[in-house]
CSV table of C-alpha atoms and ligand atoms in Angstrom, one decimal:
chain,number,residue,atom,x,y,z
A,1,UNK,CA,-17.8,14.9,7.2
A,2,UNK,CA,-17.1,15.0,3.2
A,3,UNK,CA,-13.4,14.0,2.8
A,4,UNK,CA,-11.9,14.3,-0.4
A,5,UNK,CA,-9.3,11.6,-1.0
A,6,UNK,CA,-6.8,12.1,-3.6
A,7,UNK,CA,-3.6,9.6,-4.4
A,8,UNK,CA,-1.6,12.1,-7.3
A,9,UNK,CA,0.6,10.0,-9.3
A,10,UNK,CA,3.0,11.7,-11.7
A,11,UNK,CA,0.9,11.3,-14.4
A,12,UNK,CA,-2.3,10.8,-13.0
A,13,UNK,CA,-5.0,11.5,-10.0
A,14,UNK,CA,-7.0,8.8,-8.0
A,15,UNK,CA,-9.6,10.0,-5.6
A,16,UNK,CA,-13.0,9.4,-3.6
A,17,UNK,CA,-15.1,11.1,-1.8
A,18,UNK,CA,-16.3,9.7,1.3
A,19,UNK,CA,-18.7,10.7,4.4
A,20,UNK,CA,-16.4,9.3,7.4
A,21,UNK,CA,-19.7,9.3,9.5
A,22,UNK,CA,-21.5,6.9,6.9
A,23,UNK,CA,-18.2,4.9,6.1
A,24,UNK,CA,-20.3,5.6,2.7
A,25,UNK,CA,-18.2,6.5,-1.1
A,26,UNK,CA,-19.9,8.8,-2.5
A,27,UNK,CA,-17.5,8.8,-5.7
A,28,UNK,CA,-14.7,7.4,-6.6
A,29,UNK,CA,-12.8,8.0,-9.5
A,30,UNK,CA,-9.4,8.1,-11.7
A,31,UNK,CA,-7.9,10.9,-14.2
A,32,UNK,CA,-4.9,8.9,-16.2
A,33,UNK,CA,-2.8,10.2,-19.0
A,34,UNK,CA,-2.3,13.6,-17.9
A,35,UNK,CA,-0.2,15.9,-19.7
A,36,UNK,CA,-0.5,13.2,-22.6
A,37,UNK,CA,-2.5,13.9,-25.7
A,38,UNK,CA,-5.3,11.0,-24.9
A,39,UNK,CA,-6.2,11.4,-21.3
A,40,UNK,CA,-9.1,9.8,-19.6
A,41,UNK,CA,-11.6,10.0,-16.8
A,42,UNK,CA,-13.6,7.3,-14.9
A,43,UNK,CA,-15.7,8.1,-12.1
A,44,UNK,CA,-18.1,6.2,-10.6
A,45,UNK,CA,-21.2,7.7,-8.3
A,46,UNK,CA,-21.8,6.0,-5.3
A,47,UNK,CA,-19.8,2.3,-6.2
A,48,UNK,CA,-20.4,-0.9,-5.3
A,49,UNK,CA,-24.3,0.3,-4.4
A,50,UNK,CA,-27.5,-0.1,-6.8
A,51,UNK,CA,-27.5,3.3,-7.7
A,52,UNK,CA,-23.9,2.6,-9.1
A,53,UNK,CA,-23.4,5.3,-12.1
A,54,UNK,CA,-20.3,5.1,-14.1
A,55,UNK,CA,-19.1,8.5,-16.5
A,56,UNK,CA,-16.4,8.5,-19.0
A,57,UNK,CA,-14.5,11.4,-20.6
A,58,UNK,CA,-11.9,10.7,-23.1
A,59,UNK,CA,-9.9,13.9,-23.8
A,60,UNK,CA,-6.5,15.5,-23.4
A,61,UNK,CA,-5.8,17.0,-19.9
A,62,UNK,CA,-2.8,19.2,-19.8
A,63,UNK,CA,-2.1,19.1,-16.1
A,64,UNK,CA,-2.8,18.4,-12.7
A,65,UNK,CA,-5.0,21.2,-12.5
A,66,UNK,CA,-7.3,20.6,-15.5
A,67,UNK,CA,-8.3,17.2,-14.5
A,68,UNK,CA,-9.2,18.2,-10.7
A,69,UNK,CA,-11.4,20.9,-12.3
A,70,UNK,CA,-13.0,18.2,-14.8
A,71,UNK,CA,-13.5,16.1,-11.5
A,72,UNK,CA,-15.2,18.9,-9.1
A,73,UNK,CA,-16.9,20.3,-12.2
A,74,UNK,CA,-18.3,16.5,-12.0
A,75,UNK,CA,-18.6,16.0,-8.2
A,76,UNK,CA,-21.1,19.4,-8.4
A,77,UNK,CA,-22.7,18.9,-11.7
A,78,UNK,CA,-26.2,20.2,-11.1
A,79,UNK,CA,-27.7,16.5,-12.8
A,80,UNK,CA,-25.4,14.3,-11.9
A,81,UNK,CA,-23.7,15.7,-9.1
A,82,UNK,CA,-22.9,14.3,-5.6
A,83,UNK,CA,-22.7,17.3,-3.5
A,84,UNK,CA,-24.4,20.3,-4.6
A,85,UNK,CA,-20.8,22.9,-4.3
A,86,UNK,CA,-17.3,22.3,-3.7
A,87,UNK,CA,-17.9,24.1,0.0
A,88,UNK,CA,-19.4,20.8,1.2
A,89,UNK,CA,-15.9,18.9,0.5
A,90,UNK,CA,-15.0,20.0,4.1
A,91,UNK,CA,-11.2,18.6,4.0
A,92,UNK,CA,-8.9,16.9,1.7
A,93,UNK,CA,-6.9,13.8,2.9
A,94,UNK,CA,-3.6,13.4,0.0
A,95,UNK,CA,-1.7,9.9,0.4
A,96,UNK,CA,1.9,10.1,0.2
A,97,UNK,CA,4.2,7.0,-0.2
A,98,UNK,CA,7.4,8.5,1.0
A,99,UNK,CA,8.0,11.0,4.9
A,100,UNK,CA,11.3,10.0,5.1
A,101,UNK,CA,12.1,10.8,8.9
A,102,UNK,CA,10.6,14.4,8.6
A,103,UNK,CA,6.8,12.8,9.1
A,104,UNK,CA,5.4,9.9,11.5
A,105,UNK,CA,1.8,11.4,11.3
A,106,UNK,CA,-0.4,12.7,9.6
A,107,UNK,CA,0.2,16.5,9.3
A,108,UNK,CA,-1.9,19.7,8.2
A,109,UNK,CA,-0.4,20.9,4.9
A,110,UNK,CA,1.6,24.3,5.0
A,111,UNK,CA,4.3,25.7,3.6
A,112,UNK,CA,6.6,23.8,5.8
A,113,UNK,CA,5.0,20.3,5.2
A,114,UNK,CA,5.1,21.1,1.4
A,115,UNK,CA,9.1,21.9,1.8
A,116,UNK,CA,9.3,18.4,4.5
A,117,UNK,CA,7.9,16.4,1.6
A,118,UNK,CA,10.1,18.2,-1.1
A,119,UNK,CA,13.0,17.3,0.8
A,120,UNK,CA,12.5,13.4,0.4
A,121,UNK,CA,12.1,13.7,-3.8
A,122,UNK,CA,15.4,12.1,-3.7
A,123,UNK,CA,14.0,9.2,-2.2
A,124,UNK,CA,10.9,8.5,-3.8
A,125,UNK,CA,12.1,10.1,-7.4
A,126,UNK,CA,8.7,7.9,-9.1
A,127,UNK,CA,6.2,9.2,-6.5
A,128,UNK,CA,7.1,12.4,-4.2
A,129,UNK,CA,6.7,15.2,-7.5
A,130,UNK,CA,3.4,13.7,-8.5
A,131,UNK,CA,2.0,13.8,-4.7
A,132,UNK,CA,3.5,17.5,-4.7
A,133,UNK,CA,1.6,18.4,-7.9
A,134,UNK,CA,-2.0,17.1,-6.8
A,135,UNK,CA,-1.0,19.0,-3.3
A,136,UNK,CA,0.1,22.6,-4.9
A,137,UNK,CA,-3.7,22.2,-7.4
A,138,UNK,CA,-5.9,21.4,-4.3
A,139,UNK,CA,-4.5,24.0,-2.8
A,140,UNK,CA,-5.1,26.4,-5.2
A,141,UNK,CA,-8.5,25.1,-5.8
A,142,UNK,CA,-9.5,24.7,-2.5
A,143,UNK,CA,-8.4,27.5,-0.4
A,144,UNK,CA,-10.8,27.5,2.4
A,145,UNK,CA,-10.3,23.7,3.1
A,146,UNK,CA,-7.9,22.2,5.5
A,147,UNK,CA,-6.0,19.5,4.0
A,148,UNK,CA,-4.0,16.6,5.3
A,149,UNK,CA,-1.3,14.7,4.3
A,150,UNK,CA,-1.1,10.5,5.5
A,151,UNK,CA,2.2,8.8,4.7
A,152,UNK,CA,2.4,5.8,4.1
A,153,UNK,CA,6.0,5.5,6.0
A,154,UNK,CA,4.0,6.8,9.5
A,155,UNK,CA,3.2,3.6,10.9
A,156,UNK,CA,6.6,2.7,10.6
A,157,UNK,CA,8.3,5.2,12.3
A,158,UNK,CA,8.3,3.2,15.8
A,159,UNK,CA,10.6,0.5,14.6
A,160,UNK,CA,14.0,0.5,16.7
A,161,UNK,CA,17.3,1.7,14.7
A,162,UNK,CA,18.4,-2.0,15.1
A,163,UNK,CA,15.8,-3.2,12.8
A,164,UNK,CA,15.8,0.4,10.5
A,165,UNK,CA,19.4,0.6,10.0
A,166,UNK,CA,21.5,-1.5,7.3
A,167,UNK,CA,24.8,-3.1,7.9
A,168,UNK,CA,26.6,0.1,5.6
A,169,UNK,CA,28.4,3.1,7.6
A,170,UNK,CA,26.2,5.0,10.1
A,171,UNK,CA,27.4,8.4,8.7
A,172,UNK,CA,25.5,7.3,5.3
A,173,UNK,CA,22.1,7.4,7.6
A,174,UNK,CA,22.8,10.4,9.5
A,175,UNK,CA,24.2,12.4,5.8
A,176,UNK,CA,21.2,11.0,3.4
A,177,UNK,CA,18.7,9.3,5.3
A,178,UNK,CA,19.9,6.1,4.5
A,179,UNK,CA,18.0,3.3,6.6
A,180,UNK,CA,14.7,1.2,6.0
A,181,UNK,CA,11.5,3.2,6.5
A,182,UNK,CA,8.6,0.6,5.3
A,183,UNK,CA,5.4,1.1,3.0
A,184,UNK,CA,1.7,0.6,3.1
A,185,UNK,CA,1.3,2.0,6.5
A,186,UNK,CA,-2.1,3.0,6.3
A,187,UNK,CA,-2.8,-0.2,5.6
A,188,UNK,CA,-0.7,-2.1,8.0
A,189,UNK,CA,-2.2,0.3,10.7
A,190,UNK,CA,-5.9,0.5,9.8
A,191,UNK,CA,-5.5,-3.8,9.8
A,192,UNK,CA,-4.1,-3.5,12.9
A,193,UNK,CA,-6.7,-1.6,15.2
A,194,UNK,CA,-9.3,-3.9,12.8
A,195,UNK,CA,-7.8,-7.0,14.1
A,196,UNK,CA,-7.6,-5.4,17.6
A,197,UNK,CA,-11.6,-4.9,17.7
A,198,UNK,CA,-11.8,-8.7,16.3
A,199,UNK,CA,-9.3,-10.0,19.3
A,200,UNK,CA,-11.4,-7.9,21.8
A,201,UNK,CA,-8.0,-6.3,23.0
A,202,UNK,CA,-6.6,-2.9,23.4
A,203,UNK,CA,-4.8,-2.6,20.4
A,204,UNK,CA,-1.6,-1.7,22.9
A,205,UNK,CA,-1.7,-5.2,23.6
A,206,UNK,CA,-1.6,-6.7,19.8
A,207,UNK,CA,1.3,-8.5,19.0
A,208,UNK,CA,0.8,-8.7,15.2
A,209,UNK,CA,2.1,-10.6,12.0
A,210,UNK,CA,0.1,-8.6,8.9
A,211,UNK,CA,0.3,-9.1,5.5
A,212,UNK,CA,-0.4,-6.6,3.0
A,213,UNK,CA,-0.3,-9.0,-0.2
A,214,UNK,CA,-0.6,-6.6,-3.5
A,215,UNK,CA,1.1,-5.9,-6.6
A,216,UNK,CA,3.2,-4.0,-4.3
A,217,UNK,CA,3.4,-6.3,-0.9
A,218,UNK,CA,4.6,-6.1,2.7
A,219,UNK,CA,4.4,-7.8,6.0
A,220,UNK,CA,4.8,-6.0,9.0
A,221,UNK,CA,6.1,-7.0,12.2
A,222,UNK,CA,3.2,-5.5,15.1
A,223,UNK,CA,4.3,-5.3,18.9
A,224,UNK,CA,1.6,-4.2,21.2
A,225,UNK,CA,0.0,-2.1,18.3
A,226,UNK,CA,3.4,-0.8,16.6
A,227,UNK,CA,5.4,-1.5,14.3
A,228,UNK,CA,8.7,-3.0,15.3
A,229,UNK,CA,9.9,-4.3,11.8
A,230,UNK,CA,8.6,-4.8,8.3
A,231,UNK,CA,9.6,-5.8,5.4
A,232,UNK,CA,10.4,-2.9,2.5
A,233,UNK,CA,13.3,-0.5,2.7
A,234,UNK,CA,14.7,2.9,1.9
A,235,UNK,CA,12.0,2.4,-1.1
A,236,UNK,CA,9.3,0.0,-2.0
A,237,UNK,CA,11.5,-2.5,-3.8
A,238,UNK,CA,12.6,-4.4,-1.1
A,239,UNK,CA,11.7,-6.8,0.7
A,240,UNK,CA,9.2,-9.9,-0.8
A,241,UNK,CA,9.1,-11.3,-4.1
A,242,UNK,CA,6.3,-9.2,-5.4
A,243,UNK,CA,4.1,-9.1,-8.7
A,244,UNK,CA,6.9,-6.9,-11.0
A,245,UNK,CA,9.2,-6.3,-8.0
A,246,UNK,CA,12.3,-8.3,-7.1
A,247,UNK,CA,12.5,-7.9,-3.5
A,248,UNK,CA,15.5,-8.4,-1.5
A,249,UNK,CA,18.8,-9.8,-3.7
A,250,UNK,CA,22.0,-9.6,-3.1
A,251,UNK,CA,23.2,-6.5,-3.8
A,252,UNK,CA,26.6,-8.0,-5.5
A,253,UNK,CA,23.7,-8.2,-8.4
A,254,UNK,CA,23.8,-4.5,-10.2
A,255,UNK,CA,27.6,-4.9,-10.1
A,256,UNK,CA,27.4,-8.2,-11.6
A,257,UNK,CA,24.8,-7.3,-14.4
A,258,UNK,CA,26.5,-3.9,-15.1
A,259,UNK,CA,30.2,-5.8,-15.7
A,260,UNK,CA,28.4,-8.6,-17.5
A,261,UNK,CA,25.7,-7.2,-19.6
A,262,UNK,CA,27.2,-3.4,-19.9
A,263,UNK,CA,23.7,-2.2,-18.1
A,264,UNK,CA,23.3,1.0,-16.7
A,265,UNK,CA,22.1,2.0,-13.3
A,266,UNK,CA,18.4,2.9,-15.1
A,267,UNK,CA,18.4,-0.3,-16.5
A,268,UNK,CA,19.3,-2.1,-13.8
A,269,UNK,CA,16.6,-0.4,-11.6
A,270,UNK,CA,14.1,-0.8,-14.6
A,271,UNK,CA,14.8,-4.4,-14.5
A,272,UNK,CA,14.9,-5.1,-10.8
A,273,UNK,CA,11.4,-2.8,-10.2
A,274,UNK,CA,9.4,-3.7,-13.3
A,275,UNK,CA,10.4,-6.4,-14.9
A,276,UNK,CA,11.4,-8.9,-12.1
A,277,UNK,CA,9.0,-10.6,-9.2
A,278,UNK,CA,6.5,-13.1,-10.5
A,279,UNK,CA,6.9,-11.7,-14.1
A,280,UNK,CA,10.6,-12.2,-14.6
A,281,UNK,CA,10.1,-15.7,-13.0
A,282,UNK,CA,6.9,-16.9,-15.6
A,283,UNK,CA,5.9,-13.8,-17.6
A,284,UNK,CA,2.6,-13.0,-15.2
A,285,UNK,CA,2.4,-10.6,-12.2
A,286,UNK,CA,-1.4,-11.7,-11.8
A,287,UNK,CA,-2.0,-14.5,-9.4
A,288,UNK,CA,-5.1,-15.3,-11.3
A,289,UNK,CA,-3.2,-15.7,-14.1
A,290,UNK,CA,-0.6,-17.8,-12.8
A,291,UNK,CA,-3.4,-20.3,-11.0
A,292,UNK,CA,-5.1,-20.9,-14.3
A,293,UNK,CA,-1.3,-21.6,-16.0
A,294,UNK,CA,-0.4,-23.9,-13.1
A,295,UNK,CA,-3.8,-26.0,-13.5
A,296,UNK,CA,-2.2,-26.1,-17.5
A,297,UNK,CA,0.6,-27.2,-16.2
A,298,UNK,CA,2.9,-24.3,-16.5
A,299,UNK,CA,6.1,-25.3,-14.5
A,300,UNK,CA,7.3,-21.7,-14.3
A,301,UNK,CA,3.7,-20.4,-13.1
A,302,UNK,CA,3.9,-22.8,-10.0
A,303,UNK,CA,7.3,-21.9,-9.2
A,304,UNK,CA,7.0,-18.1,-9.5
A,305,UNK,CA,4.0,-19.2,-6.8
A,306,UNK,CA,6.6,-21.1,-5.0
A,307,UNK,CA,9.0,-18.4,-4.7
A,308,UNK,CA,7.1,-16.0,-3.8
A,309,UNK,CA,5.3,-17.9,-0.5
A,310,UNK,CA,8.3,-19.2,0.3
A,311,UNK,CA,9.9,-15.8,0.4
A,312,UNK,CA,6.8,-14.5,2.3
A,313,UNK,CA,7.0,-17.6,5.2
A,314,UNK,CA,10.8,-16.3,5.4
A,315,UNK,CA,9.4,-13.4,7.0
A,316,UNK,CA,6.5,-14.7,9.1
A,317,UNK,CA,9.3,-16.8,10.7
A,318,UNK,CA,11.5,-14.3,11.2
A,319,UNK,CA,8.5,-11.8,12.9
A,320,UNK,CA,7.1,-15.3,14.9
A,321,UNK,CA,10.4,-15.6,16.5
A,322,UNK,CA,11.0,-12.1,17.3
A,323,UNK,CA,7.7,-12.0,18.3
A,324,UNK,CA,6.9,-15.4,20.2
A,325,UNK,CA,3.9,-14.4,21.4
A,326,UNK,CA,1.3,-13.9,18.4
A,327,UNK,CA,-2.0,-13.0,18.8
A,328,UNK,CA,-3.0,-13.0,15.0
A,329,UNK,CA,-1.4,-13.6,11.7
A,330,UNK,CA,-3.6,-10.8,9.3
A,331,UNK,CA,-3.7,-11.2,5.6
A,332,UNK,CA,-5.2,-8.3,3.0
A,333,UNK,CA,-4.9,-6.1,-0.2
A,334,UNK,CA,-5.5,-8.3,-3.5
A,335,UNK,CA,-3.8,-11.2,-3.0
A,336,UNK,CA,-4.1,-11.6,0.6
A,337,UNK,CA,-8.1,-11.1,0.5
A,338,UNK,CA,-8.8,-13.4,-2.3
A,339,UNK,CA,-6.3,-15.7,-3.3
A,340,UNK,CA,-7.2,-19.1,-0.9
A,341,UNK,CA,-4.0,-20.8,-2.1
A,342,UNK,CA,-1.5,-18.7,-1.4
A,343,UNK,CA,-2.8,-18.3,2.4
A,344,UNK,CA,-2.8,-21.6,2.7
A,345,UNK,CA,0.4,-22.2,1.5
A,346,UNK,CA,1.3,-19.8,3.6
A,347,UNK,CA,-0.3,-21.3,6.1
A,348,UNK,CA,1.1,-24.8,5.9
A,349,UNK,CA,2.2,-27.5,7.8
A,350,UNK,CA,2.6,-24.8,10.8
A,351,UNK,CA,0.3,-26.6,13.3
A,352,UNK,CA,3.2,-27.4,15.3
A,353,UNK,CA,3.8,-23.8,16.3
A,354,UNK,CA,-0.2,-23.3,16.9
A,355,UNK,CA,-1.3,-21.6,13.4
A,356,UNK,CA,-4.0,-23.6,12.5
A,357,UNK,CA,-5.9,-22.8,9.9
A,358,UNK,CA,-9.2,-23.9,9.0
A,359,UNK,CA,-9.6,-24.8,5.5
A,360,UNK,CA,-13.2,-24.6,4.9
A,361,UNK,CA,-12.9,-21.1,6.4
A,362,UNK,CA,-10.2,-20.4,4.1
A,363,UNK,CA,-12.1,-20.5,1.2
A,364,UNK,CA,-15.8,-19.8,1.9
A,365,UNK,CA,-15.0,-16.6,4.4
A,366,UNK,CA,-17.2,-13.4,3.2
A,367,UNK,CA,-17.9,-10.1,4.5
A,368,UNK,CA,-15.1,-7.5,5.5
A,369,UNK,CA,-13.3,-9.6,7.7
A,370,UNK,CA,-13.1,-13.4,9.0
A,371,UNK,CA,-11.4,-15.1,11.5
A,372,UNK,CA,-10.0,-18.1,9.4
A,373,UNK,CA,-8.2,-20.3,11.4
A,374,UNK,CA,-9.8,-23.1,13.8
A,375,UNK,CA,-11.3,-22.7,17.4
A,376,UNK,CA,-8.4,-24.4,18.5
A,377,UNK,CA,-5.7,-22.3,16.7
A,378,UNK,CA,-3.7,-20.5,19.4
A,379,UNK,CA,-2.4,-17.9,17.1
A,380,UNK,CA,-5.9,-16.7,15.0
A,381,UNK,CA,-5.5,-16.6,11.2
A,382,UNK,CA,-7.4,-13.6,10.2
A,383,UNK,CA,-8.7,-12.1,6.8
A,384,UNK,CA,-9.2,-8.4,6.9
A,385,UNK,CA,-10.4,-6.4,4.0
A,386,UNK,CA,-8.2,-2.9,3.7
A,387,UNK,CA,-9.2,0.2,2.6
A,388,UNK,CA,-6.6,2.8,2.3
A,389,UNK,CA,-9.1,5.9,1.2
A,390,UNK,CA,-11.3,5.3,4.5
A,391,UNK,CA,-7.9,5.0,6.8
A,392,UNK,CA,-6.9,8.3,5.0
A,393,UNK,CA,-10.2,9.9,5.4
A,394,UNK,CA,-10.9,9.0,8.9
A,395,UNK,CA,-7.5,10.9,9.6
A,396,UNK,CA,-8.0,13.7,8.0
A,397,UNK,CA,-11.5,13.8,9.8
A,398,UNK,CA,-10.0,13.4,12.8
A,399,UNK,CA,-7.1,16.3,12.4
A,400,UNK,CA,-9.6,18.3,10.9
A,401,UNK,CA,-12.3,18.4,13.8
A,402,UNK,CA,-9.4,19.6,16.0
A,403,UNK,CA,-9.1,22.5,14.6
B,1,ADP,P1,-2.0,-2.9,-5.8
B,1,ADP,O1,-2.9,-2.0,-5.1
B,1,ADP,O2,-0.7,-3.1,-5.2
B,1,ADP,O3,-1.9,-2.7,-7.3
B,1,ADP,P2,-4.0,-5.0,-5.2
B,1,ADP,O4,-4.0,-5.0,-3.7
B,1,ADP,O5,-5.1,-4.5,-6.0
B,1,ADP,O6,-2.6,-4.4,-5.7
B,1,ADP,O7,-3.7,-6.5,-5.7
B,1,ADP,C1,-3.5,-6.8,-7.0
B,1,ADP,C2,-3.2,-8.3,-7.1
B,1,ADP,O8,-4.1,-9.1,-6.4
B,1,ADP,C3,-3.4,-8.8,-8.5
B,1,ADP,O9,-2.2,-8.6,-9.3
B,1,ADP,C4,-3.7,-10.2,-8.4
B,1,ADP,O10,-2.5,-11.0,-8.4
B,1,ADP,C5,-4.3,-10.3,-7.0
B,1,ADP,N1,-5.7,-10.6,-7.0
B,1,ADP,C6,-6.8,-9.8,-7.2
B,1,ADP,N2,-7.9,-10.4,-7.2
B,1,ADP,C7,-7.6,-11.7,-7.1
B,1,ADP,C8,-8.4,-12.9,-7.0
B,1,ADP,N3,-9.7,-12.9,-7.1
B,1,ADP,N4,-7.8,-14.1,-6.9
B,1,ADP,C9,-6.4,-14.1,-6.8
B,1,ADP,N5,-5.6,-13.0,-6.8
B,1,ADP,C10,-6.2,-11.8,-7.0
């Protein structure tokens, strides 16, 4: 089946096309700038394959709507083309970042689901109206095909209230909705039943420790296939030290920068979302970046890499405890595919508790997924490619077929 995958940001639209029964991308593409006088289009026909063909369109796209026409009028061009009409996109699959409690699966969109996902704007201010904008278009566009909505909040809607809730009055969660809910889901959960097939277990019998290391990162706390804990909150800036992203602080901070520096709440958040993480610390959110400064020497580099494993091992500890029995520790997304060091570091010295990893594996693993650690390793170390647009696709497939 031809899925249409679309990620609507407020200002932009990321999408593939993909055949869940080939796995295969048939396109996959990005509209930026919208609404902005220089907007700009990138698609690329079948990536990553010989026949790789990249287009370019530089022009202004007032909305939404006239960059999903540019892209269909592209996906059906007669010469360069994909599919010969938009009737063979069968379904559309839309990733949302933010459910709230109103969603833990994927959901057909209607009028309802629209108003469900409206209803948590106040949550996800940065990312709910842009999904909403790339729903209402496709829906206008594509009238005859079902479409689906994946959130990325799903997979975390099995943790228990004592891990969801914060130490602040209950009334606050049952009035606004105020308690953890957890990111990257899709990815967390397509990991998951990967690492399943690679343990040779039903995935009901997984206990997990997977780490989505991005930009944006999270790990995730798996019990027999769900997630019990992870480590983002009420929005994505929780949690780990991450590229732009603070993470967990004490929360005494805004207070303490508002009295001291006269900052506002916007600034604050500003700061604390985009100007913090690895960058505040050395001026770099790109682990690339901040391996060539530390073989310069950069003192700040290596300790923005410090920081940053050492708050991720905080968490694997605090998972490996509640946990105690671990079948695999998982690592993906950018940083968790391809940077060596930082699984090693992350890796270290933990022999003791039967994490083992095996360092030639470490670094000379290829494919989609490896198992990493040694044949002795009680608890396997495991490398796992994600892919987000294929989870979301294959979901969408599977709602779809239902029907
Ligand atoms: P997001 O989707 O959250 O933007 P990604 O999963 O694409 O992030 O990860 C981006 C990060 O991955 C980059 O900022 C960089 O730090 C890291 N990264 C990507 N490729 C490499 C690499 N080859 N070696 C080390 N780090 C890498």
């Amino acid at each position: 089946m031809n899925v249409l995958v679309i990620n609507s940001g407020s200002s932009s639209i990321k999408y593939q096309l993909l055949n869940t029964a080939t796995e295969e991308v048939l396109v996959s593409g990005l509209v930026e700038r919208i609404g902005e006088g220089d907007g700009r289009l990138k698609q690329k026909n079948h990536p990553g394959t010989d026949a790789e063909k990249v287009i370019e369109i530089n022009q202004a796209f007032a909305d939404h709507e006239a960059g999903m026409v540019m892209v269909i009028d592209l996906i059906t061009d007669a010469e360069n083309g994909v599919v010969a009409d938009k009737s063979e996109i069968v379904a559309i699959g839309h990733r949302i970042v933010h459910g709230g409690e109103n969603f833990f699966e994927p959901m057909l969109i209607d009028d309802e689901v629209v108003d469900g996902i409206e209803k948590v704007i106040p949550m996800a201010p940065l990312h709910n109206p842009g999904h909403l904008a790339g729903i209402n278009t496709t829906r206008r566009l594509f009238p005859d095909a079902p479409q689906v909505v994946v959130f990325d909040t799903a997979f975390h809607q099995t943790m228990p209230p004592k891990a969801f809730l914060y130490g602040l009055p209950y009334e606050l969660y049952k009035e606004l909705g105020l308690r953890r809910y957890g990111f990257h889901g899709t990815s967390h959960k397509y990991v998951t039943g990967k690492a399943a097939e690679m343990l040779g277990k039903p995935v009901e019998q997984c206990n997990l420790i997977t780490l989505h290391l991005g930009n944006g990162a999270s790990i995730t706390e798996v019990r027999g296939g769900k997630s019990v804990d992870t480590s983002m909150g009420l929005t994505p800036l929780g949690g780990l030290i991450m590229g732009t992203r603070s993470g967990n602080i004490d929360p005494a901070i805004v207070r303490y920068l508002h009295d001291r520096k006269g900052w506002d709440i916007d600034k604050i958040d500003h700061l604390l979302t985009k100007e913090s993480g690895m960058l505040g610390i050395c001026g770099s959110n790109d682990l690339r970046d901040i391996h060539e400064r530390i073989a310069e020497g950069d003192e700040r580099a290596e300790l923005a890499l410090e920081m940053s494993v050492h708050r991720a091992r905080q968490y694997m500890g605090a998972y490996f405890f509640d946990l105690v029995d671990v079948d695999a520790i998982v690592f993906t997304a950018g940083i968790g595919e391809n940077d060596e060091v930082y699984r090693e570091m992350c890796c270290r010295e933990l022999e003791p508790l039967g994490i083992e990893l095996d360092k030639t594996k470490n670094v000379s693993w290829s494919g989609e997924s490896a198992i990493i650690s040694t044949g002795d390793s009680k608890v396997k170390i495991m490398v796992i490619r994600t892919n987000e647009e294929l989870a979301i696709a294959k979901e969408t497939a599977e709602l779809v077929s239902g029907l």
